């Protein structure tokens, strides 16, 4: 892990880094803190406004946050496969067709690459003196971020709590969800134009966790209420 | 409203009262506080353990709580109609038959009587010096308590926030839910043996409130997690 820059502001340290070619950002409060892995949504990047806002909420609550550019996103190059998926998803959406299956397939392709990247970054991050590695790592991710986080939490025992959301049951995600057993919160938007209500509920049902809570609110995919985002931070910090 | 006894303990005042023949209890903290109307569940009463525990949580959060014995419950006499419903519900349940429709009908009968009782008690309670009538009254009720609270919140503009739960869409409740427009939280148990999952989700869908949140947790009808009960108090106090 190679740190590129360090910017301390109001007691918060922001560090850009590259790990095995993957660019990321780490925010830490002024003391050793539990680490939140924050994964951005599809078409977004490590400093997308919603990712930054949720990271700021977490750091204000005394947590450290790390985010990575997902494969084909942010400062990372797009592969010919990325281009094919994106072109086809855009074409179907523009034609008013359902692109859900194709989006699920693309997310599964990205997750297969991203999960080992997150695990490898975690190896290095937990050695940093300002990360409290004893209290367990937590995961935050909505939409594509959840489609990466669910197989990550299924594979990675150091993830001990998670907030997922805005994603539905797909043939790839259901078996991974069944292997997730950590306490989790699952957020759905009741009028999500990208995630069918039944698919979201079916994924909540599929999680193996004994301690899992569904929070559903009215509104579309990008309209998770502020109060819900605040509440999720309390859950991650708890 | 006739107060029968006053018991101050650790800064909390507990008062038994009778209002138009309806027995109730009022708990107030040591200062003027917003009022929570807390309705007990079916077969329970104003001092049932869960009702007491949730009242204690609310008072600890600085709220006042009032609870009433519902018609045919607690210290109130059962009518011949109550007896007929209860006998038939028990018989169907014992025979392994579905008693949902009959339970819904009985709840509707009780609510028709209980709603004017709550409204009349509210008239007097809001005049008490230790009730802060400006910040609006809130309602808490699960199961039969929700079946009473939903038509109450539909009819009573002084109820300005509510936590309902453990009840499903019935022909009586859906039109009332559509008339409820206050901020609300709706609790469901994912494995509720008395409320079908789809019926609970359909009732959440029916509420007219723009600001409504569904919280669903694994477990049966009586197994709402402690963390959810605590969180509901923060919502009522917020």
mmCIF file with all atom_site columns, C-alpha atoms in Angstrom, chain B residues 35-233:
data_model
loop_
_atom_site.group_PDB
_atom_site.id
_atom_site.type_symbol
_atom_site.label_atom_id
_atom_site.label_alt_id
_atom_site.label_comp_id
_atom_site.label_asym_id
_atom_site.label_entity_id
_atom_site.label_seq_id
_atom_site.pdbx_PDB_ins_code
_atom_site.Cartn_x
_atom_site.Cartn_y
_atom_site.Cartn_z
_atom_site.occupancy
_atom_site.B_iso_or_equiv
_atom_site.pdbx_formal_charge
_atom_site.auth_seq_id
_atom_site.auth_comp_id
_atom_site.auth_asym_id
_atom_site.auth_atom_id
_atom_site.pdbx_PDB_model_num
ATOM 1   C CA . UNK B 1 35  ? -47.642 12.754  25.570 1.00 0.00 ? 35  UNK B CA 1
ATOM 2   C CA . UNK B 1 36  ? -47.402 9.232   24.124 1.00 0.00 ? 36  UNK B CA 1
ATOM 3   C CA . UNK B 1 37  ? -50.641 7.269   23.852 1.00 0.00 ? 37  UNK B CA 1
ATOM 4   C CA . UNK B 1 38  ? -49.620 3.650   24.494 1.00 0.00 ? 38  UNK B CA 1
ATOM 5   C CA . UNK B 1 39  ? -52.187 1.009   23.556 1.00 0.00 ? 39  UNK B CA 1
ATOM 6   C CA . UNK B 1 40  ? -51.777 -2.577  24.777 1.00 0.00 ? 40  UNK B CA 1
ATOM 7   C CA . UNK B 1 41  ? -52.150 -5.724  22.647 1.00 0.00 ? 41  UNK B CA 1
ATOM 8   C CA . UNK B 1 42  ? -55.028 -8.213  22.471 1.00 0.00 ? 42  UNK B CA 1
ATOM 9   C CA . UNK B 1 43  ? -55.760 -10.149 25.675 1.00 0.00 ? 43  UNK B CA 1
ATOM 10  C CA . UNK B 1 44  ? -53.450 -7.739  27.556 1.00 0.00 ? 44  UNK B CA 1
ATOM 11  C CA . UNK B 1 45  ? -54.194 -4.749  29.782 1.00 0.00 ? 45  UNK B CA 1
ATOM 12  C CA . UNK B 1 46  ? -52.935 -1.318  30.826 1.00 0.00 ? 46  UNK B CA 1
ATOM 13  C CA . UNK B 1 47  ? -50.213 -2.794  33.091 1.00 0.00 ? 47  UNK B CA 1
ATOM 14  C CA . UNK B 1 48  ? -49.180 -5.768  30.934 1.00 0.00 ? 48  UNK B CA 1
ATOM 15  C CA . UNK B 1 49  ? -45.390 -6.349  31.138 1.00 0.00 ? 49  UNK B CA 1
ATOM 16  C CA . UNK B 1 50  ? -44.645 -5.183  27.583 1.00 0.00 ? 50  UNK B CA 1
ATOM 17  C CA . UNK B 1 51  ? -46.820 -2.089  27.973 1.00 0.00 ? 51  UNK B CA 1
ATOM 18  C CA . UNK B 1 52  ? -45.089 -1.225  31.257 1.00 0.00 ? 52  UNK B CA 1
ATOM 19  C CA . UNK B 1 53  ? -41.627 -1.815  29.781 1.00 0.00 ? 53  UNK B CA 1
ATOM 20  C CA . UNK B 1 54  ? -42.257 0.417   26.762 1.00 0.00 ? 54  UNK B CA 1
ATOM 21  C CA . UNK B 1 55  ? -43.821 3.098   28.999 1.00 0.00 ? 55  UNK B CA 1
ATOM 22  C CA . UNK B 1 56  ? -40.700 2.996   31.189 1.00 0.00 ? 56  UNK B CA 1
ATOM 23  C CA . UNK B 1 57  ? -38.469 3.444   28.129 1.00 0.00 ? 57  UNK B CA 1
ATOM 24  C CA . UNK B 1 58  ? -40.536 6.447   27.007 1.00 0.00 ? 58  UNK B CA 1
ATOM 25  C CA . UNK B 1 59  ? -40.537 8.130   30.415 1.00 0.00 ? 59  UNK B CA 1
ATOM 26  C CA . UNK B 1 60  ? -36.767 7.583   30.696 1.00 0.00 ? 60  UNK B CA 1
ATOM 27  C CA . UNK B 1 61  ? -36.515 9.485   27.391 1.00 0.00 ? 61  UNK B CA 1
ATOM 28  C CA . UNK B 1 62  ? -38.432 12.419  28.869 1.00 0.00 ? 62  UNK B CA 1
ATOM 29  C CA . UNK B 1 63  ? -41.882 11.582  27.505 1.00 0.00 ? 63  UNK B CA 1
ATOM 30  C CA . UNK B 1 64  ? -45.201 11.231  29.329 1.00 0.00 ? 64  UNK B CA 1
ATOM 31  C CA . UNK B 1 65  ? -47.191 8.051   28.648 1.00 0.00 ? 65  UNK B CA 1
ATOM 32  C CA . UNK B 1 66  ? -50.864 7.248   29.077 1.00 0.00 ? 66  UNK B CA 1
ATOM 33  C CA . UNK B 1 67  ? -52.429 3.840   28.650 1.00 0.00 ? 67  UNK B CA 1
ATOM 34  C CA . UNK B 1 68  ? -56.077 2.742   28.845 1.00 0.00 ? 68  UNK B CA 1
ATOM 35  C CA . UNK B 1 69  ? -57.679 -0.651  29.346 1.00 0.00 ? 69  UNK B CA 1
ATOM 36  C CA . UNK B 1 70  ? -59.214 -1.445  25.954 1.00 0.00 ? 70  UNK B CA 1
ATOM 37  C CA . UNK B 1 71  ? -62.908 -2.406  25.777 1.00 0.00 ? 71  UNK B CA 1
ATOM 38  C CA . UNK B 1 72  ? -63.431 -5.897  27.222 1.00 0.00 ? 72  UNK B CA 1
ATOM 39  C CA . UNK B 1 73  ? -59.847 -5.947  28.541 1.00 0.00 ? 73  UNK B CA 1
ATOM 40  C CA . UNK B 1 74  ? -58.116 -5.496  31.921 1.00 0.00 ? 74  UNK B CA 1
ATOM 41  C CA . UNK B 1 75  ? -60.457 -4.196  34.615 1.00 0.00 ? 75  UNK B CA 1
ATOM 42  C CA . UNK B 1 76  ? -63.331 -3.647  32.165 1.00 0.00 ? 76  UNK B CA 1
ATOM 43  C CA . UNK B 1 77  ? -66.298 -6.003  31.853 1.00 0.00 ? 77  UNK B CA 1
ATOM 44  C CA . UNK B 1 78  ? -66.662 -8.248  28.841 1.00 0.00 ? 78  UNK B CA 1
ATOM 45  C CA . UNK B 1 79  ? -69.858 -7.814  26.833 1.00 0.00 ? 79  UNK B CA 1
ATOM 46  C CA . UNK B 1 80  ? -71.781 -10.793 25.435 1.00 0.00 ? 80  UNK B CA 1
ATOM 47  C CA . UNK B 1 81  ? -70.327 -9.764  22.043 1.00 0.00 ? 81  UNK B CA 1
ATOM 48  C CA . UNK B 1 82  ? -66.766 -9.924  23.475 1.00 0.00 ? 82  UNK B CA 1
ATOM 49  C CA . UNK B 1 83  ? -67.512 -13.413 24.806 1.00 0.00 ? 83  UNK B CA 1
ATOM 50  C CA . UNK B 1 84  ? -68.869 -14.592 21.456 1.00 0.00 ? 84  UNK B CA 1
ATOM 51  C CA . UNK B 1 85  ? -65.795 -13.336 19.562 1.00 0.00 ? 85  UNK B CA 1
ATOM 52  C CA . UNK B 1 86  ? -63.320 -14.758 22.095 1.00 0.00 ? 86  UNK B CA 1
ATOM 53  C CA . UNK B 1 87  ? -65.039 -18.163 22.225 1.00 0.00 ? 87  UNK B CA 1
ATOM 54  C CA . UNK B 1 88  ? -65.109 -18.431 18.452 1.00 0.00 ? 88  UNK B CA 1
ATOM 55  C CA . UNK B 1 89  ? -61.491 -17.215 17.985 1.00 0.00 ? 89  UNK B CA 1
ATOM 56  C CA . UNK B 1 90  ? -60.277 -19.766 20.582 1.00 0.00 ? 90  UNK B CA 1
ATOM 57  C CA . UNK B 1 91  ? -62.291 -22.555 18.977 1.00 0.00 ? 91  UNK B CA 1
ATOM 58  C CA . UNK B 1 92  ? -60.898 -21.853 15.517 1.00 0.00 ? 92  UNK B CA 1
ATOM 59  C CA . UNK B 1 93  ? -57.341 -21.555 16.806 1.00 0.00 ? 93  UNK B CA 1
ATOM 60  C CA . UNK B 1 94  ? -57.661 -24.797 18.799 1.00 0.00 ? 94  UNK B CA 1
ATOM 61  C CA . UNK B 1 95  ? -58.965 -26.544 15.668 1.00 0.00 ? 95  UNK B CA 1
ATOM 62  C CA . UNK B 1 96  ? -55.914 -25.347 13.732 1.00 0.00 ? 96  UNK B CA 1
ATOM 63  C CA . UNK B 1 97  ? -58.065 -23.068 11.556 1.00 0.00 ? 97  UNK B CA 1
ATOM 64  C CA . UNK B 1 98  ? -57.157 -19.553 10.416 1.00 0.00 ? 98  UNK B CA 1
ATOM 65  C CA . UNK B 1 99  ? -58.708 -17.020 12.808 1.00 0.00 ? 99  UNK B CA 1
ATOM 66  C CA . UNK B 1 100 ? -57.275 -13.929 11.061 1.00 0.00 ? 100 UNK B CA 1
ATOM 67  C CA . UNK B 1 101 ? -60.545 -12.654 9.606  1.00 0.00 ? 101 UNK B CA 1
ATOM 68  C CA . UNK B 1 102 ? -62.385 -13.081 12.884 1.00 0.00 ? 102 UNK B CA 1
ATOM 69  C CA . UNK B 1 103 ? -59.550 -11.370 14.811 1.00 0.00 ? 103 UNK B CA 1
ATOM 70  C CA . UNK B 1 104 ? -59.663 -8.465  12.347 1.00 0.00 ? 104 UNK B CA 1
ATOM 71  C CA . UNK B 1 105 ? -63.426 -8.160  12.804 1.00 0.00 ? 105 UNK B CA 1
ATOM 72  C CA . UNK B 1 106 ? -63.121 -8.208  16.591 1.00 0.00 ? 106 UNK B CA 1
ATOM 73  C CA . UNK B 1 107 ? -60.359 -5.586  16.492 1.00 0.00 ? 107 UNK B CA 1
ATOM 74  C CA . UNK B 1 108 ? -62.582 -3.376  14.311 1.00 0.00 ? 108 UNK B CA 1
ATOM 75  C CA . UNK B 1 109 ? -65.426 -3.698  16.814 1.00 0.00 ? 109 UNK B CA 1
ATOM 76  C CA . UNK B 1 110 ? -63.091 -2.793  19.696 1.00 0.00 ? 110 UNK B CA 1
ATOM 77  C CA . UNK B 1 111 ? -61.536 0.105   17.773 1.00 0.00 ? 111 UNK B CA 1
ATOM 78  C CA . UNK B 1 112 ? -64.967 1.603   17.046 1.00 0.00 ? 112 UNK B CA 1
ATOM 79  C CA . UNK B 1 113 ? -65.451 1.865   20.796 1.00 0.00 ? 113 UNK B CA 1
ATOM 80  C CA . UNK B 1 114 ? -61.861 2.666   21.803 1.00 0.00 ? 114 UNK B CA 1
ATOM 81  C CA . UNK B 1 115 ? -61.176 5.519   19.361 1.00 0.00 ? 115 UNK B CA 1
ATOM 82  C CA . UNK B 1 116 ? -63.746 7.924   20.925 1.00 0.00 ? 116 UNK B CA 1
ATOM 83  C CA . UNK B 1 117 ? -62.535 6.872   24.392 1.00 0.00 ? 117 UNK B CA 1
ATOM 84  C CA . UNK B 1 118 ? -58.925 7.819   23.538 1.00 0.00 ? 118 UNK B CA 1
ATOM 85  C CA . UNK B 1 119 ? -60.052 11.122  21.987 1.00 0.00 ? 119 UNK B CA 1
ATOM 86  C CA . UNK B 1 120 ? -62.118 12.034  25.020 1.00 0.00 ? 120 UNK B CA 1
ATOM 87  C CA . UNK B 1 121 ? -59.286 11.137  27.423 1.00 0.00 ? 121 UNK B CA 1
ATOM 88  C CA . UNK B 1 122 ? -56.943 13.246  25.292 1.00 0.00 ? 122 UNK B CA 1
ATOM 89  C CA . UNK B 1 123 ? -59.221 16.284  25.783 1.00 0.00 ? 123 UNK B CA 1
ATOM 90  C CA . UNK B 1 124 ? -58.601 16.113  29.530 1.00 0.00 ? 124 UNK B CA 1
ATOM 91  C CA . UNK B 1 125 ? -54.981 14.961  29.485 1.00 0.00 ? 125 UNK B CA 1
ATOM 92  C CA . UNK B 1 126 ? -53.781 17.849  27.326 1.00 0.00 ? 126 UNK B CA 1
ATOM 93  C CA . UNK B 1 127 ? -55.086 20.264  29.957 1.00 0.00 ? 127 UNK B CA 1
ATOM 94  C CA . UNK B 1 128 ? -52.788 18.845  32.662 1.00 0.00 ? 128 UNK B CA 1
ATOM 95  C CA . UNK B 1 129 ? -49.890 21.147  33.607 1.00 0.00 ? 129 UNK B CA 1
ATOM 96  C CA . UNK B 1 130 ? -47.301 18.358  33.277 1.00 0.00 ? 130 UNK B CA 1
ATOM 97  C CA . UNK B 1 131 ? -48.291 17.575  29.669 1.00 0.00 ? 131 UNK B CA 1
ATOM 98  C CA . UNK B 1 132 ? -46.666 19.664  26.938 1.00 0.00 ? 132 UNK B CA 1
ATOM 99  C CA . UNK B 1 133 ? -49.634 19.999  24.581 1.00 0.00 ? 133 UNK B CA 1
ATOM 100 C CA . UNK B 1 134 ? -47.773 22.179  22.063 1.00 0.00 ? 134 UNK B CA 1
ATOM 101 C CA . UNK B 1 135 ? -45.388 19.573  20.681 1.00 0.00 ? 135 UNK B CA 1
ATOM 102 C CA . UNK B 1 136 ? -48.093 17.136  19.647 1.00 0.00 ? 136 UNK B CA 1
ATOM 103 C CA . UNK B 1 137 ? -49.209 13.777  20.886 1.00 0.00 ? 137 UNK B CA 1
ATOM 104 C CA . UNK B 1 138 ? -47.618 10.530  19.642 1.00 0.00 ? 138 UNK B CA 1
ATOM 105 C CA . UNK B 1 139 ? -49.068 7.018   19.464 1.00 0.00 ? 139 UNK B CA 1
ATOM 106 C CA . UNK B 1 140 ? -47.454 3.659   20.233 1.00 0.00 ? 140 UNK B CA 1
ATOM 107 C CA . UNK B 1 141 ? -49.274 0.363   19.664 1.00 0.00 ? 141 UNK B CA 1
ATOM 108 C CA . UNK B 1 142 ? -48.557 -3.122  18.311 1.00 0.00 ? 142 UNK B CA 1
ATOM 109 C CA . UNK B 1 143 ? -50.991 -5.783  17.160 1.00 0.00 ? 143 UNK B CA 1
ATOM 110 C CA . UNK B 1 144 ? -54.471 -4.969  18.564 1.00 0.00 ? 144 UNK B CA 1
ATOM 111 C CA . UNK B 1 145 ? -52.960 -1.722  19.842 1.00 0.00 ? 145 UNK B CA 1
ATOM 112 C CA . UNK B 1 146 ? -52.147 -0.791  16.251 1.00 0.00 ? 146 UNK B CA 1
ATOM 113 C CA . UNK B 1 147 ? -55.594 -1.891  15.075 1.00 0.00 ? 147 UNK B CA 1
ATOM 114 C CA . UNK B 1 148 ? -56.974 0.734   17.465 1.00 0.00 ? 148 UNK B CA 1
ATOM 115 C CA . UNK B 1 149 ? -54.256 3.312   16.817 1.00 0.00 ? 149 UNK B CA 1
ATOM 116 C CA . UNK B 1 150 ? -54.544 3.403   13.034 1.00 0.00 ? 150 UNK B CA 1
ATOM 117 C CA . UNK B 1 151 ? -58.205 4.531   12.961 1.00 0.00 ? 151 UNK B CA 1
ATOM 118 C CA . UNK B 1 152 ? -57.385 6.823   15.909 1.00 0.00 ? 152 UNK B CA 1
ATOM 119 C CA . UNK B 1 153 ? -54.537 8.498   14.004 1.00 0.00 ? 153 UNK B CA 1
ATOM 120 C CA . UNK B 1 154 ? -56.775 8.746   10.936 1.00 0.00 ? 154 UNK B CA 1
ATOM 121 C CA . UNK B 1 155 ? -59.465 10.569  12.941 1.00 0.00 ? 155 UNK B CA 1
ATOM 122 C CA . UNK B 1 156 ? -57.462 12.595  15.474 1.00 0.00 ? 156 UNK B CA 1
ATOM 123 C CA . UNK B 1 157 ? -55.326 15.498  14.229 1.00 0.00 ? 157 UNK B CA 1
ATOM 124 C CA . UNK B 1 158 ? -53.634 15.866  17.627 1.00 0.00 ? 158 UNK B CA 1
ATOM 125 C CA . UNK B 1 159 ? -51.735 12.601  16.964 1.00 0.00 ? 159 UNK B CA 1
ATOM 126 C CA . UNK B 1 160 ? -48.677 13.866  15.075 1.00 0.00 ? 160 UNK B CA 1
ATOM 127 C CA . UNK B 1 161 ? -46.400 10.782  14.930 1.00 0.00 ? 161 UNK B CA 1
ATOM 128 C CA . UNK B 1 162 ? -46.944 7.073   15.443 1.00 0.00 ? 162 UNK B CA 1
ATOM 129 C CA . UNK B 1 163 ? -45.284 3.689   15.784 1.00 0.00 ? 163 UNK B CA 1
ATOM 130 C CA . UNK B 1 164 ? -47.552 0.856   14.667 1.00 0.00 ? 164 UNK B CA 1
ATOM 131 C CA . UNK B 1 165 ? -46.790 -2.781  13.991 1.00 0.00 ? 165 UNK B CA 1
ATOM 132 C CA . UNK B 1 166 ? -47.569 -6.496  14.090 1.00 0.00 ? 166 UNK B CA 1
ATOM 133 C CA . UNK B 1 167 ? -50.796 -6.100  12.134 1.00 0.00 ? 167 UNK B CA 1
ATOM 134 C CA . UNK B 1 168 ? -51.762 -6.766  8.545  1.00 0.00 ? 168 UNK B CA 1
ATOM 135 C CA . UNK B 1 169 ? -53.933 -5.281  5.833  1.00 0.00 ? 169 UNK B CA 1
ATOM 136 C CA . UNK B 1 170 ? -57.593 -5.987  6.616  1.00 0.00 ? 170 UNK B CA 1
ATOM 137 C CA . UNK B 1 171 ? -60.658 -4.511  4.917  1.00 0.00 ? 171 UNK B CA 1
ATOM 138 C CA . UNK B 1 172 ? -61.151 -2.311  7.991  1.00 0.00 ? 172 UNK B CA 1
ATOM 139 C CA . UNK B 1 173 ? -57.587 -1.104  8.425  1.00 0.00 ? 173 UNK B CA 1
ATOM 140 C CA . UNK B 1 174 ? -56.552 -0.334  4.842  1.00 0.00 ? 174 UNK B CA 1
ATOM 141 C CA . UNK B 1 175 ? -58.917 2.654   4.357  1.00 0.00 ? 175 UNK B CA 1
ATOM 142 C CA . UNK B 1 176 ? -57.935 4.035   7.784  1.00 0.00 ? 176 UNK B CA 1
ATOM 143 C CA . UNK B 1 177 ? -54.216 3.596   7.002  1.00 0.00 ? 177 UNK B CA 1
ATOM 144 C CA . UNK B 1 178 ? -54.680 5.533   3.772  1.00 0.00 ? 178 UNK B CA 1
ATOM 145 C CA . UNK B 1 179 ? -55.984 8.478   5.825  1.00 0.00 ? 179 UNK B CA 1
ATOM 146 C CA . UNK B 1 180 ? -52.958 8.471   8.154  1.00 0.00 ? 180 UNK B CA 1
ATOM 147 C CA . UNK B 1 181 ? -50.512 11.129  6.980  1.00 0.00 ? 181 UNK B CA 1
ATOM 148 C CA . UNK B 1 182 ? -48.241 11.704  10.000 1.00 0.00 ? 182 UNK B CA 1
ATOM 149 C CA . UNK B 1 183 ? -44.611 10.516  10.191 1.00 0.00 ? 183 UNK B CA 1
ATOM 150 C CA . UNK B 1 184 ? -44.704 6.887   11.234 1.00 0.00 ? 184 UNK B CA 1
ATOM 151 C CA . UNK B 1 185 ? -42.672 3.795   11.807 1.00 0.00 ? 185 UNK B CA 1
ATOM 152 C CA . UNK B 1 186 ? -44.157 0.372   11.104 1.00 0.00 ? 186 UNK B CA 1
ATOM 153 C CA . UNK B 1 187 ? -42.701 -2.738  12.767 1.00 0.00 ? 187 UNK B CA 1
ATOM 154 C CA . UNK B 1 188 ? -43.088 -6.219  11.324 1.00 0.00 ? 188 UNK B CA 1
ATOM 155 C CA . UNK B 1 189 ? -41.770 -9.561  12.487 1.00 0.00 ? 189 UNK B CA 1
ATOM 156 C CA . UNK B 1 190 ? -40.532 -11.524 9.488  1.00 0.00 ? 190 UNK B CA 1
ATOM 157 C CA . UNK B 1 191 ? -41.729 -14.874 10.902 1.00 0.00 ? 191 UNK B CA 1
ATOM 158 C CA . UNK B 1 192 ? -44.930 -13.633 12.562 1.00 0.00 ? 192 UNK B CA 1
ATOM 159 C CA . UNK B 1 193 ? -47.251 -16.588 13.121 1.00 0.00 ? 193 UNK B CA 1
ATOM 160 C CA . UNK B 1 194 ? -50.287 -14.262 13.430 1.00 0.00 ? 194 UNK B CA 1
ATOM 161 C CA . UNK B 1 195 ? -49.615 -11.724 10.657 1.00 0.00 ? 195 UNK B CA 1
ATOM 162 C CA . UNK B 1 196 ? -48.873 -12.977 7.140  1.00 0.00 ? 196 UNK B CA 1
ATOM 163 C CA . UNK B 1 197 ? -45.778 -11.279 5.688  1.00 0.00 ? 197 UNK B CA 1
ATOM 164 C CA . UNK B 1 198 ? -47.631 -10.070 2.586  1.00 0.00 ? 198 UNK B CA 1
ATOM 165 C CA . UNK B 1 199 ? -50.484 -8.678  4.684  1.00 0.00 ? 199 UNK B CA 1
ATOM 166 C CA . UNK B 1 200 ? -48.061 -6.693  6.834  1.00 0.00 ? 200 UNK B CA 1
ATOM 167 C CA . UNK B 1 201 ? -46.215 -5.322  3.800  1.00 0.00 ? 201 UNK B CA 1
ATOM 168 C CA . UNK B 1 202 ? -49.537 -4.416  2.163  1.00 0.00 ? 202 UNK B CA 1
ATOM 169 C CA . UNK B 1 203 ? -50.565 -2.399  5.206  1.00 0.00 ? 203 UNK B CA 1
ATOM 170 C CA . UNK B 1 204 ? -47.237 -0.538  5.213  1.00 0.00 ? 204 UNK B CA 1
ATOM 171 C CA . UNK B 1 205 ? -47.886 0.202   1.550  1.00 0.00 ? 205 UNK B CA 1
ATOM 172 C CA . UNK B 1 206 ? -51.395 1.511   2.333  1.00 0.00 ? 206 UNK B CA 1
ATOM 173 C CA . UNK B 1 207 ? -50.347 4.256   4.778  1.00 0.00 ? 207 UNK B CA 1
ATOM 174 C CA . UNK B 1 208 ? -50.857 7.732   3.354  1.00 0.00 ? 208 UNK B CA 1
ATOM 175 C CA . UNK B 1 209 ? -47.812 9.167   5.141  1.00 0.00 ? 209 UNK B CA 1
ATOM 176 C CA . UNK B 1 210 ? -45.051 10.569  2.992  1.00 0.00 ? 210 UNK B CA 1
ATOM 177 C CA . UNK B 1 211 ? -42.600 9.911   5.831  1.00 0.00 ? 211 UNK B CA 1
ATOM 178 C CA . UNK B 1 212 ? -43.010 6.246   6.797  1.00 0.00 ? 212 UNK B CA 1
ATOM 179 C CA . UNK B 1 213 ? -40.392 3.588   7.527  1.00 0.00 ? 213 UNK B CA 1
ATOM 180 C CA . UNK B 1 214 ? -40.809 -0.146  7.697  1.00 0.00 ? 214 UNK B CA 1
ATOM 181 C CA . UNK B 1 215 ? -38.575 -2.000  10.177 1.00 0.00 ? 215 UNK B CA 1
ATOM 182 C CA . UNK B 1 216 ? -38.695 -5.785  9.859  1.00 0.00 ? 216 UNK B CA 1
ATOM 183 C CA . UNK B 1 217 ? -36.808 -8.280  12.015 1.00 0.00 ? 217 UNK B CA 1
ATOM 184 C CA . UNK B 1 218 ? -36.624 -12.067 12.140 1.00 0.00 ? 218 UNK B CA 1
ATOM 185 C CA . UNK B 1 219 ? -38.719 -13.812 14.777 1.00 0.00 ? 219 UNK B CA 1
ATOM 186 C CA . UNK B 1 220 ? -42.300 -14.348 15.848 1.00 0.00 ? 220 UNK B CA 1
ATOM 187 C CA . UNK B 1 221 ? -45.160 -12.047 16.904 1.00 0.00 ? 221 UNK B CA 1
ATOM 188 C CA . UNK B 1 222 ? -43.886 -11.486 20.438 1.00 0.00 ? 222 UNK B CA 1
ATOM 189 C CA . UNK B 1 223 ? -40.188 -11.263 19.608 1.00 0.00 ? 223 UNK B CA 1
ATOM 190 C CA . UNK B 1 224 ? -39.605 -7.639  18.565 1.00 0.00 ? 224 UNK B CA 1
ATOM 191 C CA . UNK B 1 225 ? -35.901 -7.043  19.427 1.00 0.00 ? 225 UNK B CA 1
ATOM 192 C CA . UNK B 1 226 ? -35.061 -4.789  22.372 1.00 0.00 ? 226 UNK B CA 1
ATOM 193 C CA . UNK B 1 227 ? -32.980 -2.588  20.062 1.00 0.00 ? 227 UNK B CA 1
ATOM 194 C CA . UNK B 1 228 ? -36.092 -1.954  17.954 1.00 0.00 ? 228 UNK B CA 1
ATOM 195 C CA . UNK B 1 229 ? -38.118 -0.957  21.017 1.00 0.00 ? 229 UNK B CA 1
ATOM 196 C CA . UNK B 1 230 ? -35.345 1.451   22.072 1.00 0.00 ? 230 UNK B CA 1
ATOM 197 C CA . UNK B 1 231 ? -35.125 2.872   18.575 1.00 0.00 ? 231 UNK B CA 1
ATOM 198 C CA . UNK B 1 232 ? -38.903 3.410   18.486 1.00 0.00 ? 232 UNK B CA 1
ATOM 199 C CA . UNK B 1 233 ? -38.639 5.536   21.622 1.00 0.00 ? 233 UNK B CA 1
#
